PDB file of C-alpha atoms in Angstrom:
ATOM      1  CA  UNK A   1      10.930   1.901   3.574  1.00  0.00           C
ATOM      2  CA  UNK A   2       9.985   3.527   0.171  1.00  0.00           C
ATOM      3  CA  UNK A   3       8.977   6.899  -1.156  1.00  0.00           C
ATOM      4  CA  UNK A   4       5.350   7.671  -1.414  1.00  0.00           C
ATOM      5  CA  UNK A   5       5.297  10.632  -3.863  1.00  0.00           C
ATOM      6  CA  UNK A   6       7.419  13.247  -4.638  1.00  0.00           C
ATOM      7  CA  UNK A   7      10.149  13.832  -1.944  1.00  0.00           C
ATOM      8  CA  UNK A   8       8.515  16.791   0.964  1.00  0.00           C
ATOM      9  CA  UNK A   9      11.414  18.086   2.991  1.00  0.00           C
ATOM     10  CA  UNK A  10      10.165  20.968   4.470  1.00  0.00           C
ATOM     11  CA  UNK A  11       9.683  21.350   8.544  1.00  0.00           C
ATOM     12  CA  UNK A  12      10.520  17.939   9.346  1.00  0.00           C
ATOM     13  CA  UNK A  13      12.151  17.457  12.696  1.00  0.00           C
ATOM     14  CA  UNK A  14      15.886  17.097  12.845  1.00  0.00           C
ATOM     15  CA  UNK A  15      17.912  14.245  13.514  1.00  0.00           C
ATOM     16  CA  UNK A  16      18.223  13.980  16.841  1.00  0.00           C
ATOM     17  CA  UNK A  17      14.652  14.716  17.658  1.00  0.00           C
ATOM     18  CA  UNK A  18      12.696  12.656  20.451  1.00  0.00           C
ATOM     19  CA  UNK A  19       9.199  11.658  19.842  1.00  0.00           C
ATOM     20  CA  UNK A  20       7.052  10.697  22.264  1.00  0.00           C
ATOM     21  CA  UNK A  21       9.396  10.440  25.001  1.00  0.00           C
ATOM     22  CA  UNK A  22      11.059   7.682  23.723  1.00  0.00           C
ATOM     23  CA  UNK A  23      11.962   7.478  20.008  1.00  0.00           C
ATOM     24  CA  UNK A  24      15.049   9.438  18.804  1.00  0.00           C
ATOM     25  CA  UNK A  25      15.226  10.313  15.321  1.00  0.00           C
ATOM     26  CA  UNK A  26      18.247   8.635  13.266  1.00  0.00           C
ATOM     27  CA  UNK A  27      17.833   9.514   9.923  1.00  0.00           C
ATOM     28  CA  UNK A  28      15.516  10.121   7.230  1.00  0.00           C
ATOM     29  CA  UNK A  29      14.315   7.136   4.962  1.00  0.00           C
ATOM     30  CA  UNK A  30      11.627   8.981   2.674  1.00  0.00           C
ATOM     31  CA  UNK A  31       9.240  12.143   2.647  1.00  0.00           C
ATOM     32  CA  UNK A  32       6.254  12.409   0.470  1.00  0.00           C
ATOM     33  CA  UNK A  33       2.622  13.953   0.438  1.00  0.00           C
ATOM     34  CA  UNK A  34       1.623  11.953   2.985  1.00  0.00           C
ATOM     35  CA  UNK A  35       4.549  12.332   5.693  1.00  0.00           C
ATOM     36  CA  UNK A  36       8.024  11.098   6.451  1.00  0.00           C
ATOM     37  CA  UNK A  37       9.530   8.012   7.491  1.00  0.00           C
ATOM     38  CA  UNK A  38      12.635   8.058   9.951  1.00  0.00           C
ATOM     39  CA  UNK A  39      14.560   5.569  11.714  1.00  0.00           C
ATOM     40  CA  UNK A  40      15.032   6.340  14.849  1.00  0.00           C
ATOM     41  CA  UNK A  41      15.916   4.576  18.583  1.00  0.00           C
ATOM     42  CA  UNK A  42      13.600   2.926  20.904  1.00  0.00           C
ATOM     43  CA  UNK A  43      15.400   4.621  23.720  1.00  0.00           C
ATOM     44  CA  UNK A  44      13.141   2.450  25.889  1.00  0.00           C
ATOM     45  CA  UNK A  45      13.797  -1.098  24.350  1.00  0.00           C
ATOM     46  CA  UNK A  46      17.176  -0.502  22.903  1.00  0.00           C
ATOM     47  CA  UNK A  47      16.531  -1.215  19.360  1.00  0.00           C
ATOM     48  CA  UNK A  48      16.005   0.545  16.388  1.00  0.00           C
ATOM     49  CA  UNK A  49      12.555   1.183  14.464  1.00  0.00           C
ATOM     50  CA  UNK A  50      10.130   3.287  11.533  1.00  0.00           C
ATOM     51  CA  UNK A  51       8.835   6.084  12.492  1.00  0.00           C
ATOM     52  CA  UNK A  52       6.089   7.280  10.354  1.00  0.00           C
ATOM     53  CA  UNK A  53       5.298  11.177  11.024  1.00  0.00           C
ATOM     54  CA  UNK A  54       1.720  12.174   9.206  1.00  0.00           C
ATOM     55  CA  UNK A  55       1.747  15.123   7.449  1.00  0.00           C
ATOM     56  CA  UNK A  56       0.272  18.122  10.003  1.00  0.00           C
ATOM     57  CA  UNK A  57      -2.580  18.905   7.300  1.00  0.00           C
ATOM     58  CA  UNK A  58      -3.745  15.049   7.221  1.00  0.00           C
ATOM     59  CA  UNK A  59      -3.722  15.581  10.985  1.00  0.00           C
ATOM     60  CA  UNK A  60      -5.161  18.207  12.256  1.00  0.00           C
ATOM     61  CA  UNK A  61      -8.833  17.856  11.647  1.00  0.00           C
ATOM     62  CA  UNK A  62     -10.279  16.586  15.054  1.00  0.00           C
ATOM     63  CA  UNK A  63     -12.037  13.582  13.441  1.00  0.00           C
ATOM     64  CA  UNK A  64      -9.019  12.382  11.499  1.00  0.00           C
ATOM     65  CA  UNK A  65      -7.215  12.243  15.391  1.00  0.00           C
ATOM     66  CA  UNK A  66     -10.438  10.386  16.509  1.00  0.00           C
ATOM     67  CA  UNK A  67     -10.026   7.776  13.697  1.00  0.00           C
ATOM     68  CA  UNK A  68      -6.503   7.473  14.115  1.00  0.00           C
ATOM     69  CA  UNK A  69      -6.595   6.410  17.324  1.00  0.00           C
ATOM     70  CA  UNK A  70      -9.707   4.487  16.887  1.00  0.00           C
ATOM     71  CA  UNK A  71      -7.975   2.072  14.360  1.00  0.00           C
ATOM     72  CA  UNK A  72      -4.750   2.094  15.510  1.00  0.00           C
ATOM     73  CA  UNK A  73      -6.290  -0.205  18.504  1.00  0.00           C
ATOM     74  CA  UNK A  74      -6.969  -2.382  15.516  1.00  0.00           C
ATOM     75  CA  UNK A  75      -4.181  -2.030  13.581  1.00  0.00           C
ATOM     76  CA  UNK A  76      -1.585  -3.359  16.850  1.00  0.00           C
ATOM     77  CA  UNK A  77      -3.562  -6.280  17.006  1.00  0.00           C
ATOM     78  CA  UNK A  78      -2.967  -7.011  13.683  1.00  0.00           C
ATOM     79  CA  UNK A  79       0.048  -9.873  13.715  1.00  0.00           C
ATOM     80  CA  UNK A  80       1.227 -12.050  10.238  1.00  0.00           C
ATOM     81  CA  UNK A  81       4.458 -12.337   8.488  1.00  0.00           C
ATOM     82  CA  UNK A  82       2.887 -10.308   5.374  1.00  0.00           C
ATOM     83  CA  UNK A  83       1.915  -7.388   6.817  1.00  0.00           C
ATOM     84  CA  UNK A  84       4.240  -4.679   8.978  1.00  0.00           C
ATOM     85  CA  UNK A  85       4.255  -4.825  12.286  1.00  0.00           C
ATOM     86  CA  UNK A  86       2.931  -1.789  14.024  1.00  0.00           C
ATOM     87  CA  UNK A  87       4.841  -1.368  17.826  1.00  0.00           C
ATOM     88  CA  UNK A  88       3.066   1.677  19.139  1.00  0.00           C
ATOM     89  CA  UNK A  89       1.556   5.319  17.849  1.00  0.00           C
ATOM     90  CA  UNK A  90       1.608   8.401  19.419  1.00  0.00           C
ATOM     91  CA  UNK A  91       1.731  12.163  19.537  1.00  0.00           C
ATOM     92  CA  UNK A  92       4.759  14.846  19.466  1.00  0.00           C
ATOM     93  CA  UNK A  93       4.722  17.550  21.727  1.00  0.00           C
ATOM     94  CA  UNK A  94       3.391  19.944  19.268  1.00  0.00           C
ATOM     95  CA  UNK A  95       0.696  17.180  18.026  1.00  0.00           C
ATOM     96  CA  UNK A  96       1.551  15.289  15.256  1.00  0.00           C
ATOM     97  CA  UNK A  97       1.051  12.178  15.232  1.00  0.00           C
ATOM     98  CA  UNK A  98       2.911   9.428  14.141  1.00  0.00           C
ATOM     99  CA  UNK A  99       3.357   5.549  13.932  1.00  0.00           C
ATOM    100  CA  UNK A 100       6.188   3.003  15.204  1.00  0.00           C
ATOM    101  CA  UNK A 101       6.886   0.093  13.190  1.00  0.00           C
ATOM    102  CA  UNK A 102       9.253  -2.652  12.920  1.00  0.00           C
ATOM    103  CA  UNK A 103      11.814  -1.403  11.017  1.00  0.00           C
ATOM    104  CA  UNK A 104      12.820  -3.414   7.326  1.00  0.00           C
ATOM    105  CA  UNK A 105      15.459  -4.264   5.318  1.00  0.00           C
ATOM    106  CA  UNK A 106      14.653  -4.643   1.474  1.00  0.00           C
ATOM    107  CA  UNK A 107      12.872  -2.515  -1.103  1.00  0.00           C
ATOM    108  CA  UNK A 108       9.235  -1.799  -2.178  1.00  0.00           C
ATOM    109  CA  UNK A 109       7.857  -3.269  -5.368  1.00  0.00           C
ATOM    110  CA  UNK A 110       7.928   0.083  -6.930  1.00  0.00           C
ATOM    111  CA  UNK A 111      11.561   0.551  -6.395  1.00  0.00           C
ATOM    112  CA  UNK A 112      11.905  -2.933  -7.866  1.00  0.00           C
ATOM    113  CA  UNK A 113       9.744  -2.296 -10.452  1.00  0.00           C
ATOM    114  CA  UNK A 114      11.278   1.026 -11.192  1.00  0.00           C
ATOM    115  CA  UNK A 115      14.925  -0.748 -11.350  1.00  0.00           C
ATOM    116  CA  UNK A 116      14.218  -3.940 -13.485  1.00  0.00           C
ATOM    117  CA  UNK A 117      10.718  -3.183 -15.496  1.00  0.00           C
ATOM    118  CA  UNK A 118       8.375  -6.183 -15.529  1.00  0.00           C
ATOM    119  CA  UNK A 119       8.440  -9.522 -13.782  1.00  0.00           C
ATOM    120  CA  UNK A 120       8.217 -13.070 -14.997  1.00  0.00           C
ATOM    121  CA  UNK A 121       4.522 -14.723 -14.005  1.00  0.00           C
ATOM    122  CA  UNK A 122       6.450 -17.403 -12.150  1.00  0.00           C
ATOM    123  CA  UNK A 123       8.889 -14.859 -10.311  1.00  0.00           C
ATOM    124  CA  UNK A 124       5.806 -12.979  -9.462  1.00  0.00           C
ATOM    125  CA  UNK A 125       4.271 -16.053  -7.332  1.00  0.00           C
ATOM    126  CA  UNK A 126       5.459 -15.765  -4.156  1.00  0.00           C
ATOM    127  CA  UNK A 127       4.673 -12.104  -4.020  1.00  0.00           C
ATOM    128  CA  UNK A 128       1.351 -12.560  -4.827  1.00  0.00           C
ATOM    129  CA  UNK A 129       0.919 -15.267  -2.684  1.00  0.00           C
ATOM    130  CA  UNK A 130       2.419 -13.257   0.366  1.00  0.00           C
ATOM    131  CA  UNK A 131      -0.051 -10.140  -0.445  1.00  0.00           C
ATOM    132  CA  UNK A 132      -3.165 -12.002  -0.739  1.00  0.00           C
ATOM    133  CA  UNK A 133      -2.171 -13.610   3.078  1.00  0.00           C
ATOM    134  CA  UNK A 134      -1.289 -10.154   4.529  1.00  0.00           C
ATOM    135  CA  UNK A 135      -4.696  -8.864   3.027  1.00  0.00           C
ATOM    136  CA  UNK A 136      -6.625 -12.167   3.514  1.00  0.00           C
ATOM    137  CA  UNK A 137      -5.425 -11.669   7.435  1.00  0.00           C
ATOM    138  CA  UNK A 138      -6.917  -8.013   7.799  1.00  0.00           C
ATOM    139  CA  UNK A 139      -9.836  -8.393   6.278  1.00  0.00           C
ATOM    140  CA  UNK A 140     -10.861 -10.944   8.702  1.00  0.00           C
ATOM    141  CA  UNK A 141     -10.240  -7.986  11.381  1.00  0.00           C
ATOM    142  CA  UNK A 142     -12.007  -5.841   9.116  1.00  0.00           C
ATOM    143  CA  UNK A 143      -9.604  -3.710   8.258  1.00  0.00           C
ATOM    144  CA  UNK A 144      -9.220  -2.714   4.375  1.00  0.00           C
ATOM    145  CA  UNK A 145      -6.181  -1.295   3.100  1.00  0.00           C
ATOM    146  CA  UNK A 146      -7.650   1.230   0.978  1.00  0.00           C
ATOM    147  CA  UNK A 147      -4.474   2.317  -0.537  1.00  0.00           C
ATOM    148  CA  UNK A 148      -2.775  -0.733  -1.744  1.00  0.00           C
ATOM    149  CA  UNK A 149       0.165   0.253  -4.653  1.00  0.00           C
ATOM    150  CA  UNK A 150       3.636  -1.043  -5.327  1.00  0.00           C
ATOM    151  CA  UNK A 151       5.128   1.349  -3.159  1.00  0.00           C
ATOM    152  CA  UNK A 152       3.692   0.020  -0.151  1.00  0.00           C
ATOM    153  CA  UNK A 153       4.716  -3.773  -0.814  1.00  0.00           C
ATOM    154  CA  UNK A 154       8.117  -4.105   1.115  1.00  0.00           C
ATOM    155  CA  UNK A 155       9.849  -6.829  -0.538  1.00  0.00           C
ATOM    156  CA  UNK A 156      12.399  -7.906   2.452  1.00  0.00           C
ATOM    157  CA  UNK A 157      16.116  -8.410   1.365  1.00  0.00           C
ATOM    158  CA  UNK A 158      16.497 -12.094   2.985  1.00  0.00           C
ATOM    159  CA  UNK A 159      13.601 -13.336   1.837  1.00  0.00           C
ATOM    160  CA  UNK A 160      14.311 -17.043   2.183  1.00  0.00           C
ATOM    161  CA  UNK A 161      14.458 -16.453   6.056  1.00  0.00           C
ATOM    162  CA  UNK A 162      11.277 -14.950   6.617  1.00  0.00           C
ATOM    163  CA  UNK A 163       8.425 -16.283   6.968  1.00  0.00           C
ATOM    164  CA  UNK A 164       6.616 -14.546   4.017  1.00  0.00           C
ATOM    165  CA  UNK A 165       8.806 -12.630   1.223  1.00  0.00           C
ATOM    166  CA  UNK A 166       7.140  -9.296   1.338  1.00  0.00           C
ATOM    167  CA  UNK A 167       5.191  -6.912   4.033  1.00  0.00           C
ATOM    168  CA  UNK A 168       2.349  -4.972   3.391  1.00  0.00           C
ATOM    169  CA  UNK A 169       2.498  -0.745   4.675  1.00  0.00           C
ATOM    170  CA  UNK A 170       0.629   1.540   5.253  1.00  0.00           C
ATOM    171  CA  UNK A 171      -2.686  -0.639   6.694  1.00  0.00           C
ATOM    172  CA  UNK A 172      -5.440   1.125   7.509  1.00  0.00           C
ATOM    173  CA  UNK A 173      -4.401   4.635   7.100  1.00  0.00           C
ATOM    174  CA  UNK A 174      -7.281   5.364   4.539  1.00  0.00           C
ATOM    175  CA  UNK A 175      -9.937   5.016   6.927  1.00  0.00           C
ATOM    176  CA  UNK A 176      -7.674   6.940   9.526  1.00  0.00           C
ATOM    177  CA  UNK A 177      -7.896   9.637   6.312  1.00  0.00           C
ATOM    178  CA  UNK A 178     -11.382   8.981   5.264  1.00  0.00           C
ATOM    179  CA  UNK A 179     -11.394   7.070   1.828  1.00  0.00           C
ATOM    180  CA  UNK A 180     -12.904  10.328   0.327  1.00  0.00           C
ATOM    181  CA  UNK A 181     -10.060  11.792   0.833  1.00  0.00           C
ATOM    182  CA  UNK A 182      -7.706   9.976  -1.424  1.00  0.00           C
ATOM    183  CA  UNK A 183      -9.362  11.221  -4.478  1.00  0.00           C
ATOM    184  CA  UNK A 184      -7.688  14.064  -4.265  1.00  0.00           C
ATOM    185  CA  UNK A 185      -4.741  13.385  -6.826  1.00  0.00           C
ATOM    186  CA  UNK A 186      -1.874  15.260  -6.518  1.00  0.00           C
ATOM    187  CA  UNK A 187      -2.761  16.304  -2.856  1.00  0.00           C
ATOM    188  CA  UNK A 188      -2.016  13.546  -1.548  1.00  0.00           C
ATOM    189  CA  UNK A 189      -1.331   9.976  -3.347  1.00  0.00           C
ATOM    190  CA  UNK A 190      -0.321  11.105  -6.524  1.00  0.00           C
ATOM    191  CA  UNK A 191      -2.086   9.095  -8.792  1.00  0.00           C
ATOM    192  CA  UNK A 192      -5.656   7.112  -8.627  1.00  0.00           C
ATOM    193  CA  UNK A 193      -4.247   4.401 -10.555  1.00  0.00           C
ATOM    194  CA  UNK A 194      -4.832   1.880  -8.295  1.00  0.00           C
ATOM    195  CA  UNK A 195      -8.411   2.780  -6.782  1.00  0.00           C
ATOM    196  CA  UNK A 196     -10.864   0.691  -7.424  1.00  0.00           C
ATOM    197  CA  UNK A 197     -14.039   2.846  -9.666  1.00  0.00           C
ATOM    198  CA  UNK A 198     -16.379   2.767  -6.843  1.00  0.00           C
ATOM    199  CA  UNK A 199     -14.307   4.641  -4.845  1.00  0.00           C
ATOM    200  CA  UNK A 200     -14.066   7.233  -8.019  1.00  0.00           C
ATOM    201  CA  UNK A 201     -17.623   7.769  -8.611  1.00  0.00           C
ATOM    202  CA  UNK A 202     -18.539   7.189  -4.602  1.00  0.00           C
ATOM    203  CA  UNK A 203     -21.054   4.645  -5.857  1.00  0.00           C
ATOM    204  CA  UNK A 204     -21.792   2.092  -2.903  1.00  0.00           C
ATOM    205  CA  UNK A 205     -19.863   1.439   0.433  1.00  0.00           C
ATOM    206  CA  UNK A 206     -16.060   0.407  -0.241  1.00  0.00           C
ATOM    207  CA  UNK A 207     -15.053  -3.014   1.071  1.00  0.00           C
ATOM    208  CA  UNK A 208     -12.465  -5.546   1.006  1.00  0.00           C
ATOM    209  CA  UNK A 209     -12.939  -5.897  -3.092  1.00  0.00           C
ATOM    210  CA  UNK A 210     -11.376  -2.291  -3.305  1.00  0.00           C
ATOM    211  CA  UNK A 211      -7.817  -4.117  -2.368  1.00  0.00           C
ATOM    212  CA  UNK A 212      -8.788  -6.971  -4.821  1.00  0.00           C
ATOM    213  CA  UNK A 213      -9.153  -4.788  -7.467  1.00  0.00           C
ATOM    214  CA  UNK A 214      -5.645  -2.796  -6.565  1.00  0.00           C
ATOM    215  CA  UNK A 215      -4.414  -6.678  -6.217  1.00  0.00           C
ATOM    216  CA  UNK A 216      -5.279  -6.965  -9.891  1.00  0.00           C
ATOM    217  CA  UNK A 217      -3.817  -3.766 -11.266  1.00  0.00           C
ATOM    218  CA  UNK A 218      -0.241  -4.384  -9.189  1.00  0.00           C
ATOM    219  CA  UNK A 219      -0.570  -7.805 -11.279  1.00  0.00           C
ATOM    220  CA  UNK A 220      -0.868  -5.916 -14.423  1.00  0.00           C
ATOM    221  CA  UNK A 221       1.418  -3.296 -13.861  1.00  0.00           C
ATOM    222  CA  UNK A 222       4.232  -6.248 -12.911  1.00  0.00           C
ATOM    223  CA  UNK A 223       3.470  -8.108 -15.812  1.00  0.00           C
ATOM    224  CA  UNK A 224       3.408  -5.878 -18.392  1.00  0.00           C
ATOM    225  CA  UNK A 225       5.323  -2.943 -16.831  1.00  0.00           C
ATOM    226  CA  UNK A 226       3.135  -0.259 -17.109  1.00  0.00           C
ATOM    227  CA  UNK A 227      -0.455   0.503 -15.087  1.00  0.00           C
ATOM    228  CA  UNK A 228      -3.607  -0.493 -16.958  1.00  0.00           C
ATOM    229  CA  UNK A 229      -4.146   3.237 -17.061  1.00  0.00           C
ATOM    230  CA  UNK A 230      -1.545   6.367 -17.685  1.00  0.00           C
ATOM    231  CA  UNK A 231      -2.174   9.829 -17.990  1.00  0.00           C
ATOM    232  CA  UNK A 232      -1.035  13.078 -16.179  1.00  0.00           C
ATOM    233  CA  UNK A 233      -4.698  14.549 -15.799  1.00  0.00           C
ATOM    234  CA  UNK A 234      -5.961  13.959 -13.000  1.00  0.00           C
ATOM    235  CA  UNK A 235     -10.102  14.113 -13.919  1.00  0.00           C
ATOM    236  CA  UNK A 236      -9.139  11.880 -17.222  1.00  0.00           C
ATOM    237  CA  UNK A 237      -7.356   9.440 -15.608  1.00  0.00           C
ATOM    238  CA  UNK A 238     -10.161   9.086 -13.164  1.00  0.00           C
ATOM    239  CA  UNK A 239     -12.879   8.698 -15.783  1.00  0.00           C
ATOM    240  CA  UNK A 240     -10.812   6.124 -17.913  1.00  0.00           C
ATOM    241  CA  UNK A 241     -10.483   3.947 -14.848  1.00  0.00           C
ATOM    242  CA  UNK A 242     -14.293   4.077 -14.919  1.00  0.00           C
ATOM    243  CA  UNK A 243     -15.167   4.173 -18.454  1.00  0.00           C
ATOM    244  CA  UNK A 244     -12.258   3.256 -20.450  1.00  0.00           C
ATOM    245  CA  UNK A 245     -10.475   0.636 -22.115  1.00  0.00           C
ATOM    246  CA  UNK A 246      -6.856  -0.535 -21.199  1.00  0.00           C
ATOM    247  CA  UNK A 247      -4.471  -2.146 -23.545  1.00  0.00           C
ATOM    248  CA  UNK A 248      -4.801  -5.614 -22.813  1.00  0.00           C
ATOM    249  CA  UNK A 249      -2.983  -7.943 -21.102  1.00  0.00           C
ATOM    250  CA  UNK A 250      -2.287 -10.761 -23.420  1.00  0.00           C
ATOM    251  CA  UNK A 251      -0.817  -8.300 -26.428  1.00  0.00           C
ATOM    252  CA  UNK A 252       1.655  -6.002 -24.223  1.00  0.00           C
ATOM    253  CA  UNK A 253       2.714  -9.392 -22.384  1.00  0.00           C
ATOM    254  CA  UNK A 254       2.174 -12.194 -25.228  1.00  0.00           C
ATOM    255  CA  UNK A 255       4.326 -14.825 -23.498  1.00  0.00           C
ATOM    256  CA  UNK A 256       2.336 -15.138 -20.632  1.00  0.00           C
ATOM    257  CA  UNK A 257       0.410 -18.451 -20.282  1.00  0.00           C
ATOM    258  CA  UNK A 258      -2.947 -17.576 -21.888  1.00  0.00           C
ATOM    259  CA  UNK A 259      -5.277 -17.688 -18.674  1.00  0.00           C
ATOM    260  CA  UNK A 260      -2.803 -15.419 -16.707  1.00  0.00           C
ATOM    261  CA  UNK A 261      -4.764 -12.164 -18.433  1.00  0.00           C
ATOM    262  CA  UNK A 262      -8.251 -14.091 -17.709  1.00  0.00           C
ATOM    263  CA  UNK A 263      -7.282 -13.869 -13.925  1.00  0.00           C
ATOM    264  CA  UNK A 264      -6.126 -10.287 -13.456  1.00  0.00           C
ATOM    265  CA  UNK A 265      -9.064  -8.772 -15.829  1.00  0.00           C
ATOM    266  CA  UNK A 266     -11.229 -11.200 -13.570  1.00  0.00           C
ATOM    267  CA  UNK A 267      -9.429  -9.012 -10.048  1.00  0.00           C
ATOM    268  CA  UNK A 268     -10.451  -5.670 -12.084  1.00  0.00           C
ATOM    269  CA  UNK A 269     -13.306  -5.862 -12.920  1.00  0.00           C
ATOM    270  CA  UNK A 270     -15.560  -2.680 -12.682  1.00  0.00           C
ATOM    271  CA  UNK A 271     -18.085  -4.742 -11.193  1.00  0.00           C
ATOM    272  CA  UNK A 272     -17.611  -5.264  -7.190  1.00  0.00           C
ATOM    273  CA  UNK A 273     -19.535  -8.691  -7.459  1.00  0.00           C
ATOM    274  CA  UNK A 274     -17.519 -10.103 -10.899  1.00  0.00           C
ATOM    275  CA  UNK A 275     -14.152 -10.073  -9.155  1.00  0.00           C
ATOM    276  CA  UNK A 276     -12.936 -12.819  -7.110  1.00  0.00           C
ATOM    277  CA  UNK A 277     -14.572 -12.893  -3.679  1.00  0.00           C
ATOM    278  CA  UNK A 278     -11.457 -12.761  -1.209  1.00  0.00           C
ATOM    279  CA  UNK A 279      -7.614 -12.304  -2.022  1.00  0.00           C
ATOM    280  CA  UNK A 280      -6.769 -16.216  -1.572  1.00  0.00           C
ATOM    281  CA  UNK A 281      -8.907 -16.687  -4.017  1.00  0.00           C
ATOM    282  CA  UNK A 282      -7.334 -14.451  -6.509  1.00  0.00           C
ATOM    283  CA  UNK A 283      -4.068 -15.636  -5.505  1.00  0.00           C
ATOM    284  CA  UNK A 284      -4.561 -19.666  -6.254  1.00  0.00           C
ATOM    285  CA  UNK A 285      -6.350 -18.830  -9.450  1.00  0.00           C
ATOM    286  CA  UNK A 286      -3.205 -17.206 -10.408  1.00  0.00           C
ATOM    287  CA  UNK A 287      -0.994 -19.502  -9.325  1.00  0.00           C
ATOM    288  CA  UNK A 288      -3.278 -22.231 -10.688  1.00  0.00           C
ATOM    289  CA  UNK A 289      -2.875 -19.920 -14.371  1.00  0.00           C
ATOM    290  CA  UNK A 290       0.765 -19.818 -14.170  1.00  0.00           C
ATOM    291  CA  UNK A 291       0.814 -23.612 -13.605  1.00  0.00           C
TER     292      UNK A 291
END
């Protein structure tokens, strides 16, 4: 399913290891800051599934439990091609909770990204056009992402089969987290590359537009092969995202079709109310750009 962050080993259950009655643990897939994914056994149904385990310090504040299991209510009803499909949730015995999803057969963006550098406009299409769905689809139930990044774009393996080429992870766990929380580089996510600057400087009440922004800096980053904005320091990164300039587009990518950069420095814009006013939107623009 993808690494997060830096690979976590430590006290994570063994192989072998029931959860919840029901789900026995396979394997591990990845470990990061923010937990571990496993596959494991639906014992029950007699088929095999993700198991996302959240880290115990995430989890054990009481109002983090309240929130998780407030939204995961949401989060099950939630049901489109483009966006994982989440089969249950639920406690261990010694309380940590965790998260069953359908389990997948690809590679994120990141590892993609990671393994072959930067993508053609046109190969980039149906990616795009797959993300904006998944997000366009939550954010009519209200739910934001909040933590949208290559690494949680599943790009499925048979591609041509499905109904839409990539899923979308990870849905809703910043609210579960509170969206304060994730500006806590190097805690948790790693880097702040991707957060919109209202969520930096805690200016205004984060909506959908957060995950447009992120939208527009996955667009840049698969473009050009590098984030709009780099830098190992925490508290500088963080003000460059909200005061700083970023190499642009058209120079580090200077084959792209010339209204391609209009479109993604359109989706990041610092200003909430300058970027495009759902995902869809975003996404015909830039298929419109590519032409």
């Amino acid at each position: 399913m993808g690494a997060e962050a830096d690979p976590s080993r430590q006290s994570l259950p063994p192989a072998g290891t029931v959860m919840g009655g029901r789900y026995r643990l396979t394997r591990l897939i990845a470990a990061g800051g923010m937990g571990a994914v496993f596959e494991a056994e639906d014992e029950e149904a007699g088929r095999q599934v993700a198991l996302k385990l959240l880290h115990p310090e995430l989890t054990s504040e009481r109002d983090v439990r309240r929130r998780f299991r407030r939204e995961s209510s949401v989060l099950l009803a939630l049901d489109h091609p483009s966006i994982v499909r989440l089969l249950d949730v639920g406690a261990s015995d010694d309380e940590l909770l965790f998260s069953v999803m359908e389990l997948l057969d690809g590679e994120t963006l990141y590892e993609r990204l990671e393994a072959s550098g930067a993508m053609s406009a046109r190969a980039l299409l149906p990616i795009v056009d797959g993300m904006a769905e998944g997000l366009a689809a939550a954010h009519e139930h209200g739910v934001i992402h909040g933590d949208l990044k290559p690494a949680n774009v599943f790009l499925l393996r048979d591609a041509a089969e499905a109904a839409s080429p990539v899923k979308l992870l990870d849905f809703g766990l910043s609210k579960v987290l509170g969206l304060e929380r994730l500006t806590r580089t190097g805690e948790l996510i790693g880097t702040p590359a991707y957060m919109a600057p209202e969520l930096l400087t805690g200016k205004g009440e984060p909506d959908a537009r957060i995950d447009t922004y992120a939208l527009g800096v996955i667009l840049y980053q698969c473009l050009s092969g590098r984030v709009p904005f780099e830098g190992k320091v925490p508290g500088k990164l963080m003000m460059d995202i909200v005061m700083g300039d970023h190499p642009p587009l058209a120079e580090l990518a200077p084959a792209l079709p010339p209204d391609v950069p209009l479109v993604v420095s359109q989706a990041m814009s610092r200003q909430p109310t300058r970027r495009f006013g759902s995902a869809i939107a975003l996404a015909r623009a830039f298929r419109a750009a590519v032409g």
